[in-house]
XYZ file of C-alpha atoms in Angstrom:
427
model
C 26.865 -26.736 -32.909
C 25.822 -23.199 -33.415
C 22.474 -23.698 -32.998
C 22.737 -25.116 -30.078
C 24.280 -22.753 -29.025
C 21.876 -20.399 -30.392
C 19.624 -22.122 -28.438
C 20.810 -22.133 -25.207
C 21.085 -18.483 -24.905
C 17.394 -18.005 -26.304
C 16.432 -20.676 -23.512
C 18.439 -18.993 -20.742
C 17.705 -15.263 -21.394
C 14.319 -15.798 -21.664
C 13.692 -18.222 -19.088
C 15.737 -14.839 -16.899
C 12.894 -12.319 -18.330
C 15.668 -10.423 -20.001
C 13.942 -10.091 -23.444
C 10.825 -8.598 -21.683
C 11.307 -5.427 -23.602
C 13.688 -3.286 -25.094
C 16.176 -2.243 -22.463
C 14.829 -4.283 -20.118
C 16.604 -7.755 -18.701
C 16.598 -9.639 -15.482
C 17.799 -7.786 -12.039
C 21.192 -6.560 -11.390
C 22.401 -5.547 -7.915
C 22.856 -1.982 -7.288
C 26.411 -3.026 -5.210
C 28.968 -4.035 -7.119
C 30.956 -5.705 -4.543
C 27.416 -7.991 -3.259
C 26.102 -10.833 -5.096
C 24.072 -10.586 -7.345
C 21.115 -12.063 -6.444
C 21.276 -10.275 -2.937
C 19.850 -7.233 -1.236
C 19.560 -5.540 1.442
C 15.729 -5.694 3.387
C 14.313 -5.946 6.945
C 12.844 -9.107 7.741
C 10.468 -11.175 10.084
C 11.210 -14.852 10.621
C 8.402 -15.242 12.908
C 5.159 -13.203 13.846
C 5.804 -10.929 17.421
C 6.921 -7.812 18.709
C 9.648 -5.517 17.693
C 12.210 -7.501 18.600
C 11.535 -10.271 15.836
C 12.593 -7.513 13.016
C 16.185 -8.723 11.455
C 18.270 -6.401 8.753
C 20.006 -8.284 6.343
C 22.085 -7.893 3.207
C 21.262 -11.595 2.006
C 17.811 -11.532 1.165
C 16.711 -13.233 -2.307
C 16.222 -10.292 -4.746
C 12.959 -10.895 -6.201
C 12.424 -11.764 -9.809
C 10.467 -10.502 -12.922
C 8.096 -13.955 -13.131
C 5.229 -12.270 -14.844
C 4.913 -10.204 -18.307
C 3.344 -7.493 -16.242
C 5.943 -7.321 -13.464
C 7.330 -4.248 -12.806
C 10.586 -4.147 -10.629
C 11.160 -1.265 -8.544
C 14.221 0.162 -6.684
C 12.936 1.529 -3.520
C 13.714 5.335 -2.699
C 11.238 5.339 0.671
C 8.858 3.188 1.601
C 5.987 4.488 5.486
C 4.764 2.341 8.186
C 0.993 1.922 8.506
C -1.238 -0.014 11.625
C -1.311 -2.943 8.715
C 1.978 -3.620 9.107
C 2.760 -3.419 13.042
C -0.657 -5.675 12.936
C 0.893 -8.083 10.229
C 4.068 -8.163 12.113
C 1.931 -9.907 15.117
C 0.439 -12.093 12.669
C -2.720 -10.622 11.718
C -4.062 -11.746 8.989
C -1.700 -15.077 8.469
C -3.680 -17.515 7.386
C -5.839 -15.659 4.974
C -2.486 -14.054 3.500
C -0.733 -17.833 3.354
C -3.863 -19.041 1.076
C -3.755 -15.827 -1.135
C -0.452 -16.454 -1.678
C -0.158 -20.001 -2.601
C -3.454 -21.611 -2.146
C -1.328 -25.453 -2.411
C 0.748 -24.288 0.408
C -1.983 -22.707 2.719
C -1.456 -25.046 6.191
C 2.684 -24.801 5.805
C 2.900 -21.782 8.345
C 6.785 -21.466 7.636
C 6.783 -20.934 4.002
C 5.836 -17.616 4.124
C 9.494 -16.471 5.572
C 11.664 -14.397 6.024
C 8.412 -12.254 5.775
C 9.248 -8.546 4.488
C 6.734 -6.008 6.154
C 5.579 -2.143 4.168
C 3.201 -1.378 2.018
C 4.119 1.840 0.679
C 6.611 2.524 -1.936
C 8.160 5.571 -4.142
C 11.087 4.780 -6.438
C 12.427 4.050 -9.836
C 11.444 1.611 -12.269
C 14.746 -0.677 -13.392
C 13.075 -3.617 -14.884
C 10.124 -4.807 -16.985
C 7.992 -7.568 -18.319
C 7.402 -8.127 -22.033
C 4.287 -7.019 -21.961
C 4.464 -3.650 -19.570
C 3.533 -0.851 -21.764
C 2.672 1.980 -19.663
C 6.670 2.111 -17.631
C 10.154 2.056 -18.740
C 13.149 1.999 -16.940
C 14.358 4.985 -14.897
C 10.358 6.108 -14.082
C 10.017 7.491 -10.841
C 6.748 5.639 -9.191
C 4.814 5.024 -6.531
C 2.233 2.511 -5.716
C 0.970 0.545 -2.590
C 1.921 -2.957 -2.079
C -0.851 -5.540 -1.890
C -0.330 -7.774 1.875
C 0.133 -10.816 0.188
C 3.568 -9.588 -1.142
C 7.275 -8.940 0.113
C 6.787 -5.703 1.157
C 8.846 -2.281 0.584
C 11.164 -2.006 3.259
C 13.485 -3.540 0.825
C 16.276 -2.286 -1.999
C 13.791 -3.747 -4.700
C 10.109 -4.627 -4.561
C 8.292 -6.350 -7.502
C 4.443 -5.285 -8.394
C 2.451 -5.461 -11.411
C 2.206 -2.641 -13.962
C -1.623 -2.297 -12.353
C -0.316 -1.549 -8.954
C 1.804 1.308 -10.174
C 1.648 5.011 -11.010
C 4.012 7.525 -12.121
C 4.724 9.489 -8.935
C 3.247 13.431 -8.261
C 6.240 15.269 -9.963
C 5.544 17.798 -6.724
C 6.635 15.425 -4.223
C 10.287 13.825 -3.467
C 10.069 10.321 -2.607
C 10.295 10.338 0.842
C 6.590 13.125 1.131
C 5.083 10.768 -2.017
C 5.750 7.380 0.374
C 3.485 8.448 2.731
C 0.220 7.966 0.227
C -0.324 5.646 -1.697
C -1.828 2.641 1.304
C -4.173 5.627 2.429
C -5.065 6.943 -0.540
C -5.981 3.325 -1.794
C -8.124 2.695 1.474
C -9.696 5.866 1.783
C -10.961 5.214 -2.281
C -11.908 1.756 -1.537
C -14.036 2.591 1.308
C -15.538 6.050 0.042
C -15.613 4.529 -3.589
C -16.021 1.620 -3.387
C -18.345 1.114 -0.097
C -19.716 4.202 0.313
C -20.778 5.161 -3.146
C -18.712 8.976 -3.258
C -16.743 10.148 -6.497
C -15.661 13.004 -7.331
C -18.813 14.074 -9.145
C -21.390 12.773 -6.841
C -20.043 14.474 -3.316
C -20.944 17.780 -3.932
C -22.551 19.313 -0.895
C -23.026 15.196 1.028
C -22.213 15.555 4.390
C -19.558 12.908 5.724
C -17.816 12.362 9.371
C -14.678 11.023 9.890
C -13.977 9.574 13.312
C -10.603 9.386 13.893
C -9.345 12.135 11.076
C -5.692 12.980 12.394
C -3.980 9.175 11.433
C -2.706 8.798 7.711
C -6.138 7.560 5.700
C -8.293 10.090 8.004
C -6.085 13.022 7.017
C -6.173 12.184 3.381
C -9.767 11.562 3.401
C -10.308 14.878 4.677
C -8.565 16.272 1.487
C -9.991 13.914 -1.022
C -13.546 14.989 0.039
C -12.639 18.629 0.305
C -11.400 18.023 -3.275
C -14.674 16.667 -4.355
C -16.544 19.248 -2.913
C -18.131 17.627 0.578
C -18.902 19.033 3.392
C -16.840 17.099 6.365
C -16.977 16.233 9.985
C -14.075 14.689 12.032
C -13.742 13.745 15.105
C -10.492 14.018 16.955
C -8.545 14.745 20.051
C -8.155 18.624 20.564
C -4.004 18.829 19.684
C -4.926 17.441 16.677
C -7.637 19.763 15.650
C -5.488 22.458 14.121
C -3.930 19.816 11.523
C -7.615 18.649 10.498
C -8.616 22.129 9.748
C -5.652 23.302 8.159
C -6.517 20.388 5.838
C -9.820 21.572 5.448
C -12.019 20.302 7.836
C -15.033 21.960 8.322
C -16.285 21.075 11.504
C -13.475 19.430 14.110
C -15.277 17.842 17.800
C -13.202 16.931 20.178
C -13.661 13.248 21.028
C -12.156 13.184 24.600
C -14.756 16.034 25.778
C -17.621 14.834 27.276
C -20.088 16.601 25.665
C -18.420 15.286 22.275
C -21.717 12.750 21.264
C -24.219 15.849 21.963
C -21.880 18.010 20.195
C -22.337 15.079 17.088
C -26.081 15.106 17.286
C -26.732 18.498 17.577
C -24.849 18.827 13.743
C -27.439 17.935 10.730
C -27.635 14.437 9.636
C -24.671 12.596 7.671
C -24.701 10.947 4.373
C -21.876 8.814 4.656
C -19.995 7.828 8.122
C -16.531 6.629 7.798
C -15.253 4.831 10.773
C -11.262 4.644 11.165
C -12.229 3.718 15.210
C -14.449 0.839 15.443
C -15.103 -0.776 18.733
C -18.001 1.559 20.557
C -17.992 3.966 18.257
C -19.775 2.060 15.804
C -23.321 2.433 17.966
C -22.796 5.937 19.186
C -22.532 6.800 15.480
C -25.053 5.046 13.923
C -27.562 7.421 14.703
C -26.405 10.262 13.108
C -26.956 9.141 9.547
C -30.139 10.100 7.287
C -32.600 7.571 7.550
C -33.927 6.264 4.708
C -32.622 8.683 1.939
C -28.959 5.839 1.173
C -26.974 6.960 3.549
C -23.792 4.918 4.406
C -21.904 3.835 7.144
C -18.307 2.267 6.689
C -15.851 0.672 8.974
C -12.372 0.241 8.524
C -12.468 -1.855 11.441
C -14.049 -5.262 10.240
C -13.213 -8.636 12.360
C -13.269 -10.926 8.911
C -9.064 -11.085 9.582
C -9.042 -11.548 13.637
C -11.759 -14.099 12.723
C -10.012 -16.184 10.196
C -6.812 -16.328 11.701
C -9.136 -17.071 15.371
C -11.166 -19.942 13.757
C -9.694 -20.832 10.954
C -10.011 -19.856 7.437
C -13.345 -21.813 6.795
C -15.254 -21.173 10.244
C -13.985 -17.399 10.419
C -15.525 -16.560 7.164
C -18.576 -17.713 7.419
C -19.270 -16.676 11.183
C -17.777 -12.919 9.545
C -20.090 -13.225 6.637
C -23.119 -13.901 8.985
C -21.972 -10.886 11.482
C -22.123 -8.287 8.449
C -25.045 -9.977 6.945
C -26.852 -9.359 10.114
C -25.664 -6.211 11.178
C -26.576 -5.112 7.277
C -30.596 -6.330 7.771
C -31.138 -4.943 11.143
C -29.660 -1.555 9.984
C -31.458 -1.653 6.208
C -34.797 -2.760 8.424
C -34.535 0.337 10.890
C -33.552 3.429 8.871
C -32.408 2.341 5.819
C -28.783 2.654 6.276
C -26.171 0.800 4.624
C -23.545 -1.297 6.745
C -20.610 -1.953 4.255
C -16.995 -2.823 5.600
C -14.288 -1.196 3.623
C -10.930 -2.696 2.965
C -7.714 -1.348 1.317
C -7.407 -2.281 -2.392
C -4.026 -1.628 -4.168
C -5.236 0.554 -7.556
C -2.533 1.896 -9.577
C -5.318 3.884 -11.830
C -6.795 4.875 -8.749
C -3.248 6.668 -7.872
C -2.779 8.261 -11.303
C -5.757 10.188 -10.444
C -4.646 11.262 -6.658
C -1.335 11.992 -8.491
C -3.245 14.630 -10.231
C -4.747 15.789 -7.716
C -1.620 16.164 -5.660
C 0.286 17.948 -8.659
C -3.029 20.683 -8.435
C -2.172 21.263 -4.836
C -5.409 19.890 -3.778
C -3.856 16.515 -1.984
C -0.408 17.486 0.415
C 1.150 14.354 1.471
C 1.466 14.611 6.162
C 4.632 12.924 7.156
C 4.970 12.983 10.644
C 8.340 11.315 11.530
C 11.210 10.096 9.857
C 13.496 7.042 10.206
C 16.817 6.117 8.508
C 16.608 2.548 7.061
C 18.781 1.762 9.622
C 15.896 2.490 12.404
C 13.374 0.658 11.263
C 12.423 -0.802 14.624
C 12.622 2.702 15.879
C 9.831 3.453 12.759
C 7.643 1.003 13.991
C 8.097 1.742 17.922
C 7.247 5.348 16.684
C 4.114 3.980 15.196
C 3.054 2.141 18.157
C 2.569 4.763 20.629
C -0.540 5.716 18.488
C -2.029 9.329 18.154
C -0.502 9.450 14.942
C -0.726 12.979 13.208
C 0.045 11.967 9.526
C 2.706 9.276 8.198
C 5.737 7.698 9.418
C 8.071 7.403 6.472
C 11.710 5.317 6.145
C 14.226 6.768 3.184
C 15.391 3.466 2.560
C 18.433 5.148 0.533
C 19.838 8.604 0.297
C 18.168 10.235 -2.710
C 21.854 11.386 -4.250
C 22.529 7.699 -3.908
C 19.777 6.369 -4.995
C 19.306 8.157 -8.016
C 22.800 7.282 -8.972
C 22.087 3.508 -8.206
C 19.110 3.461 -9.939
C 20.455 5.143 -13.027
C 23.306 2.421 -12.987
C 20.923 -0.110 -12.841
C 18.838 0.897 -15.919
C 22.689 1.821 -17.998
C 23.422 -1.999 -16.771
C 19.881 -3.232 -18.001
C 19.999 -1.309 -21.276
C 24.306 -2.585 -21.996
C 23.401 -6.191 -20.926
C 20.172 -6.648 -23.032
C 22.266 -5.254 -26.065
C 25.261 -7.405 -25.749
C 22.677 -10.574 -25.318
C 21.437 -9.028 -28.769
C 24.370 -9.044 -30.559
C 25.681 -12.166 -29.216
C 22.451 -13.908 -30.606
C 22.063 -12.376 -33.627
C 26.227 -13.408 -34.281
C 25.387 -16.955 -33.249
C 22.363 -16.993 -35.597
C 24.983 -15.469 -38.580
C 27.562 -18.447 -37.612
C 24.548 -20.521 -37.901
C-alpha cells in the first residue's frame, strides 16, 4: 500500500515537471484568488485588424514540457512590424507546420494565438536539465514566432533563447531589444559576414535607420568599429547621429540617390525598406571585392502563405537563386536575405555590450497592459523612432509576484520531498 502510494506521487510530480531541479516545480499562479492554471494574456482568435485583439484572465498557463524549458514571468514585453504583420496572418501557414508539422492544414488549432516577441522578466520555473538559470533571474530573450508570445503573465522558452538581462536597464528599456538585436545579428552575422573583429573601418548603409533593428544596428556597428551610412527622413536624423551615425541622407529629398552615390562605395548594404529601394541601392556596393547586400524584406512568407507552403517555397527559392546569379555575374555582389533568429548567446554578448554603455536601448512610447490595442495602433502609423514597449505589470508588483512565485516553487518542491521520502520510510 505504501508503495503505491510511493508511486503515485513519483508518477504525478514528475509527469508535472516539479522535480526538474532543486527549487524548481510545475507553475503556480501569481493570484491567489485565480485558478491555477489561469492567466492573464491578450489574445487573437482569428487573423485581422485591431479589433480581433481580446484580454483575458482565462488563458491556459503554459507548461514546463521540456528539460530545457525555462518559464518566465513577464515584467514588459515591445511591439515590432512582426507582430502587427502576424496579427493579419502573415506568415500562417509556415508558422502552423513549424509548430506541429501533423497538424499543418487545421487552420484553427493554432488559437487563441498570443502575439510579442520581446520579453524581460524573472525566471520562476525550470527543467531538469537547465543549468545556466535559477529561479528569481531577471532575463530577457526574444520569442521565436512559432510560440505564444509575451504579451502574457508567463511565457515559456528554452534555456537557449534566454539571457540574463543588462543589469543597466529596468525591464521595461531592456524589452525593447532583444527581437532587434537578434535580427540585426542574424542579418549582419549571419548574412552579411560582420563581427565584431572583422568591421573595423567596412563601410555599411542602413536604409531605413530610425525603426527599432535600424537604430540598434547603428550602435552595434559603431561598437565594432564601422563606418555607417543611414538613410532616413530629416526629423529623424538627430536620433541616428546621436547614436552614432556617421553620415545621415535624407531620403525624402530629391537629391537623396546623388547624395548616396556621390559617398565611396559600401561593403555591406542592409535593407530594412525593400520594395524600390532594393535597385536604387544596388549600385553603391564594391564590385567584386565581397561586398554584401541584405534585405530584411524577403517575400519567402507572403509567398507561402499566397501559394501554399510547397509552391511558395520553391517559386521563393528560385527568386533569390536568381536574383543571387545575376548579381554574383555582374559585380560580384552577394544577395543574401536575412531573417530574425532567436539567440540567447547572441544576447549575453549585446548584454555586455549594453552594461559598457556602448548599446542604449530607444523606447519610443509606452502602453499599460491594459492598452495593448492602443500599442499596436501606435505602431501602425509607422515612422517609428525606436521601440514601443507594454509593462505588462507594475515593477513593485511584479517583483513581489515573482518573488512569491519562486518562495511557492522552492516550499512546494520541499514538502513533495519530504512527503516522498516519509512514504518511502513507511515503505
Amino acid at each position: 500500500m505504501a508503495l503505491t502510494k510511493l508511486l503515485r506521487l513519483l508518477h504525478v510530480k514528475v509527469a508535472a515537471g516539479s522535480f526538474a531541479r532543486a527549487g524548481c516545480r510545475r507553475n503556480v499562479s501569481s493570484s491567489p484568488s485565480r485558478r491555477q492554471s489561469c492567466m492573464s494574456a491578450w489574445v487573437i482568435d482569428q487573423y485581422g485588424t485591431n479589433g480581433v485583439l481580446r484580454h483575458t484572465e482565462e488563458i491556459c498557463m503554459p507548461t514546463i514540457n521540456s528539460p530545457s524549458d525555462i518559464m518566465i514571468k513577464v515584467n514588459a514585453a515591445s511591439l515590432n512590424p512582426l507582430d502587427v504583420s502576424m496579427r493579419a496572418g502573415y506568415g500562417a501557414k509556415l508558422m502552423r507546420l513549424r509548430r506541429n508539422p501533423f497538424t499543418a492544414t487545421d487552420s484553427e488549432i493554432e488559437f487563441p494565438l498570443i502575439l510579442g516577441r520581446d520579453v524581460s522578466g524573472v525566471v520562476v520555473d525550470c527543467g531538469s536539465e537547465v543549468t545556466h538559470f535559477s529561479p528569481g533571474d531577471e532575463v530577457w530573450a526574444s520569442v521565436p514566432p512559432w510560440k505564444q508570445g509575451s504579451l502574457a503573465e508567463f511565457v515559456i522558452l528554452t534555456e537557449y533563447e534566454v539571457s540574463l538581462k543588462p543589469k543597466t536597464l529596468s525591464h521595461i528599456e531592456a524589452a525593447s531589444i532583444p527581437y532587434v538585436a537578434s535580427t540585426a545579428l542574424s542579418a549582419l552575422v549571419n548574412a552579411g559576414g560582420l563581427c565584431r573583429d572583422s568591421s573595423s573601418n567596412k563601410r555599411v548603409l542602413i536604409t531605413g535607420g530610425s525603426g527599432g533593428v535600424g537604430t540598434f544596428a547603428i550602435q552595434l556597428l559603431k561598437a565594432w568599429g564601422a563606418h555607417v551610412t543611414v538613410t532616413c527622413s530629416q526629423n529623424a536624423e538627430g536620433l541616428v547621429r546621436g547614436l552614432g551615425a556617421d553620415e545621415v541622407v535624407d531620403y525624402t529629398a530629391g537629391d537623396a540617390t546623388e547624395q548616396l552615390e556621390m559617398m565611396e562605395k559600401f561593403d555591406v548594404v542592409l535593407d530594412n525598406v525593400g520594395g524600390d529601394s532594393e535597385e536604387s541601392v544596388m549600385g553603391l556596393l564594391k564590385t567584386w571585392s565581397g561586398a554584401k547586400y541584405v534585405t530584411l524584406v524577403s517575400p519567402l512568407l507572403l509567398n507561402t502563405d499566397s501559394m501554399g507552403l510547397l509552391d511558395g517555397a520553391v517559386h521563393a527559392g528560385l527568386a533569390l537563386h536568381s536574383k543571387a546569379i545575376q548579381n554574383i555575374l555582374s559585380g560580384g555582389v552577394f544577395y543574401r536575405w536575412g531573417f530574425y533568429a532567436p539567440d540567447g548567446p547572441a544576447l549575453d554578448e549585446v548584454s555586455r555590450l549594453v552594461d559598457a554603455g556602448k548599446i542604449l536601448p530607444v523606447v519610443e512610447a509606452q502602453f499599460p497592459f491594459s492598452q495593448v490595442p492602443q500599442a499596436f495602433q501606435k505602431l501602425e502609423q509607422g515612422h517609428a523612432r525606436g521601440k514601443t514597449v507594454v509593462s505588462v505589470s507594475e515593477d513593485g508588483d511584479d517583483d513581489r509576484q515573482a518573488e512569491e512565485l519562486v518562495q511557492n516553487i522552492g516550499t512546494e518542491a520541499t514538502d513533495t520531498a519530504q512527503e516522498v521520502q516519509e512514504t518511502a520510510k513507511e515503505n
